[in-house]
Coordinates of C-alpha atoms in Angstrom, one line a residue:
M52 CA -0.1 0.1 0.0
T53 CA 1.6 3.3 -0.7
D54 CA 1.3 6.6 1.2
S55 CA -1.5 7.9 -1.1
D56 CA -3.5 5.1 -0.7
E57 CA -3.0 5.8 3.1
E58 CA -3.8 9.3 3.1
F59 CA -7.3 10.5 4.7
V60 CA -9.3 12.7 2.0
T61 CA -12.9 14.5 3.1
I62 CA -16.5 13.0 2.0
G63 CA -16.3 15.5 -0.7
V64 CA -13.2 14.3 -2.6
F65 CA -13.9 11.3 -1.6
A66 CA -17.2 11.7 -3.3
R67 CA -16.5 13.0 -6.4
A68 CA -13.0 10.0 -7.0
S69 CA -15.8 7.6 -6.1
G70 CA -18.8 8.8 -7.7
L71 CA -21.1 8.7 -4.9
T72 CA -22.8 11.7 -3.8
P73 CA -21.3 12.6 0.1
S74 CA -25.3 11.7 1.3
A75 CA -25.1 8.2 -0.6
L76 CA -21.7 7.8 1.8
R77 CA -23.5 9.2 4.8
F78 CA -26.3 5.9 4.1
Y79 CA -23.7 4.1 3.3
D80 CA -21.6 4.9 6.5
D81 CA -25.2 4.3 8.7
C82 CA -25.8 0.9 7.5
G83 CA -22.1 0.1 7.8
L84 CA -21.7 -0.9 3.8
L85 CA -19.0 1.6 3.6
V86 CA -17.6 2.9 7.0
P87 CA -15.2 5.8 6.7
T88 CA -11.6 5.8 7.9
S89 CA -11.6 8.4 10.4
I90 CA -14.3 10.8 11.8
D91 CA -13.0 14.0 13.9
A92 CA -14.8 13.3 17.5
K93 CA -15.2 17.4 17.8
S94 CA -16.6 18.6 13.9
G95 CA -18.2 14.7 12.9
Y96 CA -16.4 15.2 9.6
R97 CA -15.9 11.9 7.6
Y98 CA -12.9 10.9 6.2
Y99 CA -12.0 7.8 3.8
T100 CA -8.0 6.9 2.5
R101 CA -7.8 6.2 -1.2
A102 CA -7.4 2.4 -0.4
Q103 CA -11.3 2.5 0.0
S104 CA -11.8 3.4 -3.3
K105 CA -12.4 0.0 -4.8
R106 CA -14.9 -0.6 -2.1
A107 CA -16.5 2.5 -3.4
N108 CA -16.6 2.3 -6.9
I109 CA -18.0 -1.7 -6.3
I110 CA -20.9 -0.3 -4.2
R111 CA -21.8 2.1 -6.4
Q112 CA -21.6 -0.1 -10.0
L113 CA -23.8 -3.0 -8.3
R114 CA -26.3 -0.8 -6.7
E115 CA -26.7 1.0 -10.1
I116 CA -27.7 -2.6 -11.7
G117 CA -30.2 -2.4 -8.9
M118 CA -28.7 -5.3 -6.8
P119 CA -30.0 -4.8 -2.9
L120 CA -28.3 -3.9 -0.3
D121 CA -28.3 -7.2 1.6
K122 CA -26.6 -8.8 -1.6
V123 CA -24.3 -5.9 -1.9
A124 CA -22.8 -6.5 1.7
A125 CA -22.9 -10.5 0.6
A126 CA -21.1 -9.5 -2.1
L127 CA -18.5 -7.3 -0.4
D128 CA -18.3 -9.8 2.1
G129 CA -18.0 -13.1 0.8
D130 CA -14.8 -14.7 -1.6
A131 CA -14.5 -13.6 -5.0
A132 CA -16.4 -16.8 -6.4
A133 CA -18.7 -16.5 -3.5
A134 CA -19.7 -12.5 -5.1
V135 CA -19.4 -13.7 -9.0
E136 CA -22.2 -16.0 -8.1
I137 CA -24.5 -13.5 -6.2
V138 CA -23.7 -11.1 -9.3
D139 CA -24.6 -13.8 -11.9
R140 CA -27.9 -14.6 -9.9
H141 CA -29.0 -11.0 -9.8
V142 CA -28.3 -10.7 -13.3
E143 CA -30.5 -13.9 -14.1
D144 CA -33.2 -12.3 -11.8
L145 CA -32.6 -9.0 -13.8
A146 CA -33.2 -11.2 -17.4
A147 CA -36.4 -13.2 -16.2
H148 CA -38.2 -9.5 -14.9
A149 CA -37.0 -8.2 -18.2
R150 CA -39.3 -11.1 -19.7
A151 CA -42.1 -11.1 -17.8
A152 CA -42.4 -7.2 -17.9
A153 CA -42.1 -7.1 -22.2
E154 CA -44.8 -9.7 -22.0
S155 CA -47.2 -7.6 -19.8
A156 CA -46.3 -4.6 -21.9
V157 CA -47.9 -6.4 -25.1
V158 CA -51.0 -6.7 -23.3
I159 CA -50.6 -3.4 -21.4
R160 CA -49.7 -1.8 -25.1
R161 CA -53.4 -3.4 -26.3
L162 CA -55.0 -1.3 -23.2
F163 CA -54.4 1.4 -25.0
D164 CA -54.3 0.7 -29.0
E165 CA -58.0 -1.0 -28.7
K166 CA -60.1 1.4 -30.0
Y167 CA -63.4 -1.2 -29.2
C168 CA -63.8 -3.8 -26.5
T169 CA -64.4 -7.7 -28.0
A170 CA -66.3 -9.8 -26.0
S171 CA -66.3 -13.5 -25.9
V172 CA -69.5 -15.6 -25.3
S173 CA -70.8 -18.9 -25.6
A174 CA -72.2 -20.2 -29.5
A175 CA -74.9 -21.8 -28.4
E176 CA -76.2 -18.1 -25.7
F177 CA -75.9 -16.5 -28.7
A178 CA -77.7 -18.4 -31.2
S179 CA -80.6 -19.1 -28.9
A180 CA -80.8 -15.1 -28.6
V181 CA -80.8 -14.6 -32.0
R182 CA -83.5 -17.1 -32.8
Q183 CA -85.6 -15.1 -29.6
V184 CA -85.0 -11.6 -30.5
S185 CA -85.3 -11.8 -34.6
S186 CA -88.9 -12.9 -34.7
A187 CA -89.7 -9.8 -33.3
A188 CA -87.5 -8.2 -36.5
G189 CA -89.6 -6.0 -38.9
T190 CA -90.3 -7.4 -42.8
S191 CA -91.1 -3.7 -44.6
E192 CA -88.6 -2.6 -46.9
D193 CA -89.5 1.0 -45.8
F194 CA -88.2 0.9 -42.2
P195 CA -84.6 -1.4 -43.7
V196 CA -83.3 -0.7 -39.7
L197 CA -86.0 -2.6 -38.3
R198 CA -85.0 -5.2 -40.8
G199 CA -82.0 -5.8 -38.7
V200 CA -80.8 -7.0 -35.0
L201 CA -79.2 -4.4 -32.6
I202 CA -75.9 -5.8 -31.2
E203 CA -74.6 -3.4 -28.3
V204 CA -70.8 -4.6 -26.5
D205 CA -69.5 -2.9 -23.4
G206 CA -67.6 -4.7 -20.5
T207 CA -69.7 -6.9 -19.3
S208 CA -72.2 -8.0 -22.0
V209 CA -73.6 -8.6 -25.5
T210 CA -77.4 -7.5 -26.3
L211 CA -79.7 -8.2 -29.3
T212 CA -83.0 -6.1 -29.5
A213 CA -85.3 -6.1 -32.4
T214 CA -88.3 -4.7 -32.7
D215 CA -91.2 -4.0 -35.7
R216 CA -92.8 -1.3 -34.1
Y217 CA -95.2 -3.5 -32.5
R218 CA -93.1 -5.9 -30.8
L219 CA -89.7 -5.3 -29.0
S220 CA -87.2 -8.3 -27.7
T221 CA -84.3 -7.8 -26.3
H222 CA -81.8 -10.3 -24.4
S223 CA -78.7 -9.5 -23.0
L224 CA -75.9 -12.2 -22.7
V225 CA -73.0 -12.1 -19.7
A226 CA -69.4 -12.1 -21.2
Q227 CA -66.0 -11.5 -21.1
S228 CA -64.6 -8.6 -22.6
S229 CA -61.3 -7.0 -23.7
A230 CA -60.4 -3.2 -22.6
G231 CA -61.7 -0.5 -25.6
G232 CA -65.0 1.5 -25.4
S233 CA -68.2 0.0 -26.1
W234 CA -69.7 -0.4 -29.5
S235 CA -72.9 -1.3 -31.5
R236 CA -73.9 -2.6 -34.7
I237 CA -77.0 -3.2 -36.6
A238 CA -76.1 -6.3 -38.2
T239 CA -79.0 -8.7 -40.7
V240 CA -80.8 -11.3 -39.4
G241 CA -79.9 -13.5 -42.1
S242 CA -76.3 -13.3 -41.6
L243 CA -76.4 -14.0 -38.0
G244 CA -78.1 -16.9 -38.5
T245 CA -75.1 -18.7 -40.3
V246 CA -72.7 -18.2 -37.1
T247 CA -71.9 -21.3 -35.6
A248 CA -73.6 -22.3 -32.4
T249 CA -70.7 -24.4 -30.9
G250 CA -67.8 -23.5 -28.8
T251 CA -67.5 -19.3 -28.0
L252 CA -67.6 -16.7 -30.3
V253 CA -65.2 -13.3 -30.1
L254 CA -67.1 -10.6 -31.5
K255 CA -65.4 -7.9 -32.8
A256 CA -65.9 -4.3 -34.2
T257 CA -64.2 -1.8 -36.6
D258 CA -65.2 1.8 -37.8
D259 CA -66.8 0.4 -40.4
A260 CA -67.4 -3.4 -39.8
M261 CA -68.5 -6.4 -37.3
V262 CA -66.8 -10.0 -37.1
I263 CA -67.2 -12.8 -35.2
D264 CA -64.4 -15.3 -34.5
S265 CA -64.7 -19.2 -33.8
D266 CA -62.2 -21.6 -33.3
G267 CA -59.9 -19.5 -36.0
V268 CA -62.7 -19.1 -38.6
R269 CA -64.3 -15.5 -38.9
A270 CA -67.3 -14.8 -40.3
E271 CA -67.9 -10.6 -41.4
V272 CA -71.7 -9.5 -40.3
D273 CA -73.6 -7.9 -42.9
L274 CA -74.8 -4.6 -41.4
V275 CA -77.5 -2.4 -41.7
D276 CA -77.7 1.6 -42.0
G277 CA -78.9 3.6 -40.1
D278 CA -80.3 5.0 -36.5
F279 CA -81.8 2.2 -34.8
P280 CA -84.8 3.2 -32.2
D281 CA -83.8 3.6 -28.5
W282 CA -85.0 1.3 -27.0
Q283 CA -83.6 1.8 -23.6
V284 CA -85.9 5.3 -23.3
I285 CA -88.6 3.0 -24.6
M286 CA -87.8 0.1 -21.5
D287 CA -87.4 2.9 -19.0
G288 CA -90.3 5.0 -19.7
L289 CA -92.5 1.7 -19.0
A290 CA -96.0 2.4 -17.0
P291 CA -96.0 0.6 -13.7
T292 CA -97.4 -3.1 -14.2
A293 CA -100.9 -3.0 -12.6
T294 CA -101.8 -6.7 -13.5
R295 CA -99.7 -9.8 -13.6
V296 CA -100.6 -13.1 -15.4
V297 CA -98.3 -16.0 -14.8
L298 CA -100.1 -19.3 -18.0
H299 CA -99.0 -21.7 -19.7
R300 CA -97.7 -20.8 -22.7
D301 CA -99.8 -23.3 -24.7
L302 CA -102.3 -22.1 -23.7
V303 CA -102.0 -18.6 -25.8
P304 CA -104.7 -19.3 -29.1
L305 CA -103.8 -18.3 -32.3
G306 CA -105.9 -16.3 -35.1
G307 CA -107.8 -12.5 -35.0
T308 CA -108.0 -10.4 -32.4
L309 CA -107.6 -11.8 -29.0
R310 CA -109.6 -10.0 -26.1
I311 CA -108.0 -10.8 -23.2
E312 CA -109.7 -10.5 -19.6
A313 CA -107.8 -10.8 -16.2
G314 CA -108.6 -10.0 -12.3
P315 CA -110.0 -11.1 -9.2
H316 CA -111.5 -14.4 -10.9
G317 CA -109.2 -15.4 -13.2
L318 CA -108.1 -15.0 -16.9
T319 CA -110.3 -15.1 -19.5
V320 CA -109.5 -15.2 -24.0
D321 CA -112.0 -14.3 -25.7
G322 CA -114.7 -15.2 -23.2
V323 CA -113.6 -18.4 -22.9
P324 CA -111.9 -19.4 -18.8
V325 CA -107.7 -20.2 -18.9
P326 CA -105.8 -21.4 -16.2
A327 CA -104.0 -18.5 -14.3
R328 CA -102.5 -17.1 -11.9
V329 CA -103.3 -13.2 -11.9
T330 CA -102.7 -10.6 -9.5
G331 CA -103.5 -7.1 -9.2
T332 CA -106.0 -4.8 -10.7
E333 CA -109.2 -6.3 -13.4
M334 CA -107.9 -5.3 -16.9
T335 CA -108.9 -5.7 -20.4
V336 CA -106.6 -5.3 -23.3
F337 CA -106.8 -6.7 -26.9
F338 CA -104.2 -7.8 -28.8
D339 CA -103.2 -9.4 -32.2
A340 CA -103.2 -12.8 -31.9
A341 CA -100.2 -13.2 -34.6
V342 CA -98.3 -10.6 -32.9
L343 CA -98.7 -12.0 -29.3
H344 CA -98.3 -15.2 -30.8
A345 CA -94.9 -14.5 -32.3
A346 CA -93.7 -13.2 -28.9
V347 CA -94.8 -16.4 -27.1
A348 CA -93.2 -18.5 -29.6
S349 CA -90.1 -17.0 -28.7
A350 CA -89.8 -17.6 -25.1
V351 CA -88.0 -20.4 -23.4
G352 CA -89.9 -23.0 -20.8
P353 CA -93.6 -24.2 -20.6
D354 CA -94.9 -20.6 -17.9
L355 CA -95.1 -17.0 -19.4
M356 CA -95.5 -13.8 -17.2
F357 CA -98.0 -11.1 -18.7
D358 CA -97.2 -7.8 -17.3
I359 CA -100.2 -5.5 -17.7
A360 CA -99.9 -1.7 -17.4
A361 CA -103.0 -0.2 -19.5
P362 CA -105.0 -1.5 -22.3
D363 CA -103.1 1.4 -24.5
Q364 CA -99.8 0.6 -22.7
P365 CA -97.1 -2.2 -24.2
M366 CA -97.5 -5.6 -22.7
L367 CA -94.3 -6.9 -21.0
V368 CA -93.5 -10.8 -21.8
R369 CA -91.2 -12.7 -19.9
S370 CA -90.3 -16.0 -20.0
A371 CA -90.1 -17.4 -16.1
V372 CA -87.6 -19.5 -17.3
D373 CA -84.9 -17.0 -18.9
G374 CA -85.6 -13.3 -17.2
A375 CA -83.0 -12.1 -19.6
L376 CA -85.1 -11.8 -22.4
T377 CA -88.0 -9.6 -22.6
T378 CA -90.1 -8.6 -24.9
L379 CA -93.2 -6.1 -25.5
V380 CA -96.3 -6.3 -27.4
M381 CA -98.2 -3.4 -28.3
P382 CA -102.1 -3.9 -27.8
V383 CA -104.5 -3.4 -30.7
R384 CA -108.1 -1.5 -30.1
G385 CA -111.0 -3.8 -29.3

């Protein structure tokens, strides 16, 4: 060791020589990692020797690669072979963290890049919902937008809705969705009918299209231009139920205009008693039998619930089995 190695230098000089700040040196002194050679008893000044520069440089470089203090201490206090092993393990850990971060970054980037969310739903449930709501789609060439099915996708659900102005049918499915904005498209009934009914479907949208993927097979859905009626406003504006009827679906007759009378004494259809459970006020309402039967046919299960608000208000038709399907039927004049 030379005389210059044993020469005392102030903390400022030692900091400049080692590339460490005075505050870092004080921190490493307090934690016992790099203790000054001498501390003035009166002033508290710390003094180092140039011989400590190697240890200081090693500490700085190990800290620059993110090694925690306990591993730095272990590397400094062990022999050379142990120190090299500690450094190698730390670098391996850094590489593993970098790989994991790169994989996570792929997903994170998608959170910013995805303009529209995607939704995954059961193919069987989607096909069933299409069959149920599409019966309410219109057929008139005068209103092409009503000839389609409105598909709305958000972070938790896929909702299908159709209406011909006399009926409105809507069905919501639980979905697993990716990040991105909610979206809606109006799809033709025909193109939805060709979608597979097995496995899982992934619904995706672009600015001017909609596709449905299933096990690597992609189907582009034919769209209808136009503004679909705001069905949610219609549902929110429904009057409270005054009379509720629960009956077997096979008891709804076909043909003509039906006179439905419900009250404390039960239910009659065109004057014929029909087994049913009726609650609420007495009510008489008329429906086109074909329109009502189409609504009934789309329901699931043997029992139906009719919620009637007033003779001139839409009647809510619900399935006792599938509460996610809701259909509105407009009454007619008797």
